[in-house]
Amino acid sequence: MVVGDIATGTDVLVIGAGPGGYVAAIRAGQLDLDVTLVEKDAYGGTCLNHGCIPSKALITATGVAHEAANAEEMGIHADPAVDMGGMVEWKDGVVDQLTGGVEKLCKANGVNLVEGRAEFADGNTARVAHGGEGQGSESIEFEHAVVATGSRPIEIPGFEFDGEHVLSSREALSLDSVPDSLVIVGGGYIGMELAGVFAKLGTDVTVVEMLDEALTGFSDDLAKPVIDNMEELGVEIRLGEAASEWHETGDGISVTTETEDGEETGHDCEKVLVAVGRQPVTDTLNLEAIGLEPDDGGFLATDDRARTDVGNVFAVGDVAGEPMLAHTGMAEGQVAAEVIAGEPAALDHQAIPAAVFTEPEIGTVGMTPEEAEEAGFEPAVGEMPFRASGRALTTGHTEGFVRIVADAESGFVLGGQIVGPEASELIAEIGLAIELGATLEDVAATIHTHPTLSEAVNEAAENALGHAIHTLNR
Amino acid sequence: MVREFKLPDVGEGVAEGEIVRWLVEEGEEVSEDQPVAEVETDKAVVEVPSPVNGSVKEILAEEGEVVPVGNVIVTFEVEGEAGTESGEDEEPTESQEQVSEEPADIGGEPAITEADDDAGADAEPETPSGRVFAPPHVRRLARELGVEIGSVEGSGPSGRVTEGDVREAAESDDDEESKGPKQFDTELKSATRKRGEDREEGEAAEPADRERTLAAPATRKLAEDEGVDLNRVPATEERDGEAFVTPEAVREYAEAQREAQAADAEALAATGREGEREERDEREERVPYRGIRRTIGTQMANSKFTAPHVTHHDTAEVEGLVGARADLKARAEEQGTRLTYMPFVMKAIVAALQEYPELNASLDEEAGEIVRKNYYNVGIAVATDAGLMVPVVKNVDEKGLLQLAEEVEELAGKARDRSISREEMQGGTFTITNFGAIGGEYATPIINHPEVAILGLGELAERPVAENGEVKAAHTLPLSLSIDHRVVDGAEAAGFTNRVMEYLENPLLLLLD
């Protein structure tokens, strides 16, 4: 401690105000704990400021423009003009509203907000360096700490983010004009979502992916409708190519890619967006001071109570390892706060849903048929293609399907995979079924509103039971 | 169709209830809302009504049995609906199964028909990879009660674990603990016995010793989780000429090992413990500490160790009161009311409380606020066979002596025959305990927390009183006022008692209000 420095005491110090951190802080506040939340940048973290929310805002906005321009079949003839500046301004408004909301909620729940970058000094003290010149620093003594510092985009050698030519997803979401051409390095979900956004804005998009497939982690039948649609939008997907370097040309840049055989290709473009994944931010915390060591990937190991190896230090969100999803962080944040307050909370969720906001969307939760089999179940599988859904036909989006996976013997729902319109929303029903221990019969016998897309979930369950009405039974 | 009836949550936070008495028999016709059983919880005795018109099919809990909330206690055969016993009817649909109007179905799970139940018994509740099917609120309850959810056998559809299952497991865990060394889940044991052949309890299956064993990855994981060496598990099948072990075999082997260990431990402890128990049985009687007795105990301890008690004693000379009551008693009797001293004391207390509102209060510790009540609900402690109960006479300030006398008598009667409802024991702002009715002068009454004061009445009797240097015999009433010293100070306690005494000594003063 600095001489003359008086430490502020708190029950719970939360480092990072992203979805994991602010949820932990608010919940701890609700449980009558004294909470201090330290944020170095902006309330809401990556999710609200540079990730989920801005990307979904732009996905929606570009989707509106694209739909309008391509609705001749419905008798609509339009030629929408996109004002990129206006679109970004609207997106920023959404973000501001949400981040302001988070700040208000924190205050309303009695959370002390401190701006600055926190690092550990010892097992019960952290120092917070305030931003800006002459702002100084302060010490905070804590009973418990919750590390929620999130993650940052990974840079690849030779492609340091400069905000001008080489962009991270964060910068790509804040462009004030539409680039003519864009190379996206990485065919994962972030790369594919952004490829859709820019392709719909008229950018000439090339996705280069080092592996032999895009959207790894999703089975072929889920990825295929997305990739087909990308190609229809004019996106060029180049598999088995790794970005090796870039250089400026007269009117832009050229990105060089290399195949495993050493074959090089130059891709001329205006900008390059690197979206090859994210890494946890644990290197700024001075973890040595509390005797905590991250694993090789930089993650902090936690138990089912969100505790690290150091008893009074918890880790939630991206720093606590895969899956790096905002809703996982929120669940972990809540558990950490409740455990600190002495409540019997634990992370014993049966399944964590995931969604990709491409067109069509992908939603997954729980086990695939293969995973169920591997776990020792005899899977009962039911499917419903959206082309047989009345509501899907009326939306003009009939690609994709709903699949439900259950244990044939007991009927318990084990998982679901959806690719198609509103998959990100629809997957929640299967998640609920898994969590409640519902059976196929339960889902099948639940009356769903007609005409809606959710009927497809009901129909898939019927299909698994062998008595689907609107599709042929398997 | 068969409807199951689960023990409802008959009161806030009630986790279990004792079946005091069945009011119906198997085969008896019942109508909706007809009481079928008396259940004693830790709050009161309540009657549980039938949710349906029909007949009692099976009574599943014995009188005297303590049943966790959510457990099925009785099944009804409901007229006019498809029966399931014939076996010819179709399986009931989900909507038929759902007992939507039934208040007792607190978990919201579909009620199970007999047909389902049977199916459930055939279908093994265990699932591959140790997966347990239970909704989040049940998982949380398990953590709260310290129950390992993986060890609970589910009674819900297809073996889903319900709230009742977890409560039952917690209960049986408690029993196990009180008996001695913790043993393994009895439910699990019985489930295994259905499959296990004619093995004697405690006899471990003969271990196999192989060098190589084939098994699916999930089975290997199961063996690891169970702490079992796969090479020692007797193989049930062969694949490619090699021993192949199924998950079933691993579970059975693990269970047998556990049983053997438990039997060993039991044998070691048995001799000494048995002798001890026999000796104790002759000289002691053990009565379960539960129900109302336990509630009284918890309340008393909570009050005593939360509120710092101070008791102020004094004696009122009550010739005036005795005279007034004597004058009015005959009139009251003409109107069919037995007038005791209690209504006078209640009126005196309320008049004094109006001047000392800090005694008609409670402390909201959470909000950090003293809550002063501008209404006067006086609790009267009544000794019953089951223990102390405190019926509450509401709005004493608005009632006359006769009405108070009638209400006190009615409520005390209900408390004694245990027909009193929870509502009639709630909402008190101040309590009187009349230990003098049994005999005695002074005591330290325990405050009916979260109230902040209680007045104990000693025996109203003739005692020597000194007056102007002479000793004379006079009727006196000893008073013992306990206060929560966090909220009420000694000076206020004395002031309040003085005012009560003044009213008791001159009951005419009550007419001035």
PDB file of N, CA, C and O in Angstrom, chain B residues 187-224:
ATOM      1  N   GLU B 187     -32.970 -45.929  -0.736  1.00  0.00           N
ATOM      2  CA  GLU B 187     -33.765 -45.982  -1.964  1.00  0.00           C
ATOM      3  C   GLU B 187     -32.959 -46.644  -3.071  1.00  0.00           C
ATOM      4  O   GLU B 187     -33.425 -47.469  -3.815  1.00  0.00           O
ATOM      5  N   LEU B 188     -31.722 -46.206  -3.139  1.00  0.00           N
ATOM      6  CA  LEU B 188     -30.856 -46.702  -4.195  1.00  0.00           C
ATOM      7  C   LEU B 188     -30.674 -48.204  -4.038  1.00  0.00           C
ATOM      8  O   LEU B 188     -30.700 -48.968  -4.981  1.00  0.00           O
ATOM      9  N   LYS B 189     -30.557 -48.589  -2.773  1.00  0.00           N
ATOM     10  CA  LYS B 189     -30.341 -49.991  -2.488  1.00  0.00           C
ATOM     11  C   LYS B 189     -31.522 -50.823  -2.988  1.00  0.00           C
ATOM     12  O   LYS B 189     -31.375 -51.808  -3.666  1.00  0.00           O
ATOM     13  N   SER B 190     -32.743 -50.331  -2.647  1.00  0.00           N
ATOM     14  CA  SER B 190     -33.895 -51.126  -3.019  1.00  0.00           C
ATOM     15  C   SER B 190     -34.048 -51.171  -4.530  1.00  0.00           C
ATOM     16  O   SER B 190     -34.462 -52.177  -5.080  1.00  0.00           O
ATOM     17  N   ALA B 191     -33.673 -50.085  -5.187  1.00  0.00           N
ATOM     18  CA  ALA B 191     -33.778 -50.075  -6.641  1.00  0.00           C
ATOM     19  C   ALA B 191     -32.852 -51.136  -7.222  1.00  0.00           C
ATOM     20  O   ALA B 191     -33.164 -51.806  -8.196  1.00  0.00           O
ATOM     21  N   THR B 192     -31.710 -51.260  -6.606  1.00  0.00           N
ATOM     22  CA  THR B 192     -30.749 -52.239  -7.111  1.00  0.00           C
ATOM     23  C   THR B 192     -31.232 -53.661  -6.837  1.00  0.00           C
ATOM     24  O   THR B 192     -31.048 -54.553  -7.634  1.00  0.00           O
ATOM     25  N   ARG B 193     -31.893 -53.797  -5.710  1.00  0.00           N
ATOM     26  CA  ARG B 193     -32.314 -55.150  -5.347  1.00  0.00           C
ATOM     27  C   ARG B 193     -33.315 -55.717  -6.339  1.00  0.00           C
ATOM     28  O   ARG B 193     -33.395 -56.906  -6.530  1.00  0.00           O
ATOM     29  N   LYS B 194     -34.068 -54.830  -6.975  1.00  0.00           N
ATOM     30  CA  LYS B 194     -35.016 -55.328  -7.967  1.00  0.00           C
ATOM     31  C   LYS B 194     -34.273 -56.082  -9.060  1.00  0.00           C
ATOM     32  O   LYS B 194     -34.727 -57.076  -9.573  1.00  0.00           O
ATOM     33  N   ARG B 195     -33.117 -55.550  -9.403  1.00  0.00           N
ATOM     34  CA  ARG B 195     -32.367 -56.170 -10.474  1.00  0.00           C
ATOM     35  C   ARG B 195     -31.450 -57.250  -9.962  1.00  0.00           C
ATOM     36  O   ARG B 195     -31.289 -58.297 -10.535  1.00  0.00           O
ATOM     37  N   GLY B 196     -30.823 -56.945  -8.815  1.00  0.00           N
ATOM     38  CA  GLY B 196     -29.847 -57.869  -8.272  1.00  0.00           C
ATOM     39  C   GLY B 196     -30.540 -59.188  -7.991  1.00  0.00           C
ATOM     40  O   GLY B 196     -31.685 -59.213  -7.586  1.00  0.00           O
ATOM     41  N   GLU B 197     -29.871 -60.275  -8.201  1.00  0.00           N
ATOM     42  CA  GLU B 197     -30.590 -61.532  -8.029  1.00  0.00           C
ATOM     43  C   GLU B 197     -30.668 -61.883  -6.547  1.00  0.00           C
ATOM     44  O   GLU B 197     -30.883 -61.026  -5.727  1.00  0.00           O
ATOM     45  N   ASP B 198     -30.473 -63.135  -6.199  1.00  0.00           N
ATOM     46  CA  ASP B 198     -30.777 -63.486  -4.819  1.00  0.00           C
ATOM     47  C   ASP B 198     -29.617 -63.265  -3.868  1.00  0.00           C
ATOM     48  O   ASP B 198     -29.294 -64.115  -3.052  1.00  0.00           O
ATOM     49  N   ARG B 199     -29.003 -62.122  -4.021  1.00  0.00           N
ATOM     50  CA  ARG B 199     -27.839 -61.887  -3.179  1.00  0.00           C
ATOM     51  C   ARG B 199     -28.290 -61.458  -1.788  1.00  0.00           C
ATOM     52  O   ARG B 199     -29.208 -60.687  -1.619  1.00  0.00           O
ATOM     53  N   GLU B 200     -27.602 -61.976  -0.781  1.00  0.00           N
ATOM     54  CA  GLU B 200     -27.911 -61.559   0.585  1.00  0.00           C
ATOM     55  C   GLU B 200     -27.400 -60.145   0.794  1.00  0.00           C
ATOM     56  O   GLU B 200     -26.381 -59.761   0.238  1.00  0.00           O
ATOM     57  N   GLU B 201     -28.089 -59.420   1.632  1.00  0.00           N
ATOM     58  CA  GLU B 201     -27.657 -58.058   1.914  1.00  0.00           C
ATOM     59  C   GLU B 201     -26.249 -58.090   2.531  1.00  0.00           C
ATOM     60  O   GLU B 201     -25.956 -58.866   3.409  1.00  0.00           O
ATOM     61  N   GLY B 202     -25.429 -57.198   2.052  1.00  0.00           N
ATOM     62  CA  GLY B 202     -24.104 -57.095   2.626  1.00  0.00           C
ATOM     63  C   GLY B 202     -23.120 -58.058   2.003  1.00  0.00           C
ATOM     64  O   GLY B 202     -21.929 -58.004   2.253  1.00  0.00           O
ATOM     65  N   GLU B 203     -23.618 -58.944   1.135  1.00  0.00           N
ATOM     66  CA  GLU B 203     -22.698 -59.901   0.535  1.00  0.00           C
ATOM     67  C   GLU B 203     -22.193 -59.329  -0.793  1.00  0.00           C
ATOM     68  O   GLU B 203     -22.973 -59.044  -1.697  1.00  0.00           O
ATOM     69  N   ALA B 204     -20.922 -59.102  -0.877  1.00  0.00           N
ATOM     70  CA  ALA B 204     -20.383 -58.493  -2.093  1.00  0.00           C
ATOM     71  C   ALA B 204     -20.361 -59.524  -3.221  1.00  0.00           C
ATOM     72  O   ALA B 204     -20.171 -60.696  -2.986  1.00  0.00           O
ATOM     73  N   ALA B 205     -20.594 -59.022  -4.444  1.00  0.00           N
ATOM     74  CA  ALA B 205     -20.492 -59.925  -5.590  1.00  0.00           C
ATOM     75  C   ALA B 205     -19.049 -60.396  -5.705  1.00  0.00           C
ATOM     76  O   ALA B 205     -18.128 -59.644  -5.417  1.00  0.00           O
ATOM     77  N   GLU B 206     -18.911 -61.599  -6.106  1.00  0.00           N
ATOM     78  CA  GLU B 206     -17.554 -62.155  -6.244  1.00  0.00           C
ATOM     79  C   GLU B 206     -16.787 -61.338  -7.280  1.00  0.00           C
ATOM     80  O   GLU B 206     -17.212 -61.224  -8.415  1.00  0.00           O
ATOM     81  N   PRO B 207     -15.689 -60.713  -6.910  1.00  0.00           N
ATOM     82  CA  PRO B 207     -15.012 -59.895  -7.905  1.00  0.00           C
ATOM     83  C   PRO B 207     -14.298 -60.755  -8.949  1.00  0.00           C
ATOM     84  O   PRO B 207     -13.751 -61.808  -8.638  1.00  0.00           O
ATOM     85  N   ALA B 208     -14.361 -60.284 -10.177  1.00  0.00           N
ATOM     86  CA  ALA B 208     -13.608 -60.943 -11.237  1.00  0.00           C
ATOM     87  C   ALA B 208     -12.226 -60.305 -11.259  1.00  0.00           C
ATOM     88  O   ALA B 208     -12.071 -59.193 -10.805  1.00  0.00           O
ATOM     89  N   ASP B 209     -11.254 -61.021 -11.727  1.00  0.00           N
ATOM     90  CA  ASP B 209      -9.925 -60.419 -11.862  1.00  0.00           C
ATOM     91  C   ASP B 209      -9.409 -60.707 -13.253  1.00  0.00           C
ATOM     92  O   ASP B 209      -8.996 -61.805 -13.549  1.00  0.00           O
ATOM     93  N   ARG B 210      -9.489 -59.694 -14.109  1.00  0.00           N
ATOM     94  CA  ARG B 210      -9.038 -59.893 -15.488  1.00  0.00           C
ATOM     95  C   ARG B 210      -7.935 -58.907 -15.776  1.00  0.00           C
ATOM     96  O   ARG B 210      -7.745 -57.924 -15.058  1.00  0.00           O
ATOM     97  N   GLU B 211      -7.265 -59.174 -16.865  1.00  0.00           N
ATOM     98  CA  GLU B 211      -6.233 -58.216 -17.268  1.00  0.00           C
ATOM     99  C   GLU B 211      -6.800 -57.218 -18.248  1.00  0.00           C
ATOM    100  O   GLU B 211      -6.331 -56.095 -18.381  1.00  0.00           O
ATOM    101  N   ARG B 212      -7.817 -57.683 -19.014  1.00  0.00           N
ATOM    102  CA  ARG B 212      -8.360 -56.806 -20.041  1.00  0.00           C
ATOM    103  C   ARG B 212      -9.885 -56.913 -20.033  1.00  0.00           C
ATOM    104  O   ARG B 212     -10.450 -57.988 -19.940  1.00  0.00           O
ATOM    105  N   THR B 213     -10.519 -55.779 -20.075  1.00  0.00           N
ATOM    106  CA  THR B 213     -11.984 -55.754 -20.066  1.00  0.00           C
ATOM    107  C   THR B 213     -12.475 -54.784 -21.128  1.00  0.00           C
ATOM    108  O   THR B 213     -11.972 -53.663 -21.218  1.00  0.00           O
ATOM    109  N   LEU B 214     -13.428 -55.232 -21.898  1.00  0.00           N
ATOM    110  CA  LEU B 214     -14.019 -54.331 -22.894  1.00  0.00           C
ATOM    111  C   LEU B 214     -15.213 -53.623 -22.273  1.00  0.00           C
ATOM    112  O   LEU B 214     -15.977 -54.211 -21.520  1.00  0.00           O
ATOM    113  N   ALA B 215     -15.344 -52.344 -22.624  1.00  0.00           N
ATOM    114  CA  ALA B 215     -16.507 -51.580 -22.133  1.00  0.00           C
ATOM    115  C   ALA B 215     -16.632 -50.312 -22.958  1.00  0.00           C
ATOM    116  O   ALA B 215     -15.634 -49.821 -23.506  1.00  0.00           O
ATOM    117  N   ALA B 216     -17.828 -49.794 -23.029  1.00  0.00           N
ATOM    118  CA  ALA B 216     -18.050 -48.535 -23.755  1.00  0.00           C
ATOM    119  C   ALA B 216     -17.422 -47.393 -22.971  1.00  0.00           C
ATOM    120  O   ALA B 216     -17.274 -47.496 -21.757  1.00  0.00           O
ATOM    121  N   PRO B 217     -17.058 -46.302 -23.667  1.00  0.00           N
ATOM    122  CA  PRO B 217     -16.427 -45.181 -22.956  1.00  0.00           C
ATOM    123  C   PRO B 217     -17.275 -44.674 -21.795  1.00  0.00           C
ATOM    124  O   PRO B 217     -16.765 -44.357 -20.725  1.00  0.00           O
ATOM    125  N   ALA B 218     -18.591 -44.637 -22.012  1.00  0.00           N
ATOM    126  CA  ALA B 218     -19.456 -44.132 -20.932  1.00  0.00           C
ATOM    127  C   ALA B 218     -19.393 -45.046 -19.715  1.00  0.00           C
ATOM    128  O   ALA B 218     -19.450 -44.602 -18.570  1.00  0.00           O
ATOM    129  N   THR B 219     -19.246 -46.344 -19.995  1.00  0.00           N
ATOM    130  CA  THR B 219     -19.156 -47.300 -18.887  1.00  0.00           C
ATOM    131  C   THR B 219     -17.848 -47.095 -18.132  1.00  0.00           C
ATOM    132  O   THR B 219     -17.801 -47.171 -16.901  1.00  0.00           O
ATOM    133  N   ARG B 220     -16.785 -46.833 -18.897  1.00  0.00           N
ATOM    134  CA  ARG B 220     -15.490 -46.597 -18.229  1.00  0.00           C
ATOM    135  C   ARG B 220     -15.580 -45.382 -17.317  1.00  0.00           C
ATOM    136  O   ARG B 220     -15.080 -45.356 -16.205  1.00  0.00           O
ATOM    137  N   LYS B 221     -16.261 -44.350 -17.830  1.00  0.00           N
ATOM    138  CA  LYS B 221     -16.394 -43.137 -17.021  1.00  0.00           C
ATOM    139  C   LYS B 221     -17.212 -43.437 -15.757  1.00  0.00           C
ATOM    140  O   LYS B 221     -16.877 -43.000 -14.659  1.00  0.00           O
ATOM    141  N   LEU B 222     -18.254 -44.218 -15.955  1.00  0.00           N
ATOM    142  CA  LEU B 222     -19.104 -44.586 -14.820  1.00  0.00           C
ATOM    143  C   LEU B 222     -18.289 -45.319 -13.756  1.00  0.00           C
ATOM    144  O   LEU B 222     -18.369 -45.027 -12.560  1.00  0.00           O
ATOM    145  N   ALA B 223     -17.458 -46.256 -14.234  1.00  0.00           N
ATOM    146  CA  ALA B 223     -16.626 -47.015 -13.305  1.00  0.00           C
ATOM    147  C   ALA B 223     -15.692 -46.081 -12.539  1.00  0.00           C
ATOM    148  O   ALA B 223     -15.513 -46.209 -11.327  1.00  0.00           O
ATOM    149  N   GLU B 224     -15.158 -45.118 -13.286  1.00  0.00           N
ATOM    150  CA  GLU B 224     -14.242 -44.167 -12.652  1.00  0.00           C
ATOM    151  C   GLU B 224     -14.992 -43.360 -11.586  1.00  0.00           C
ATOM    152  O   GLU B 224     -14.523 -43.194 -10.456  1.00  0.00           O
TER     153      GLU B 224
END
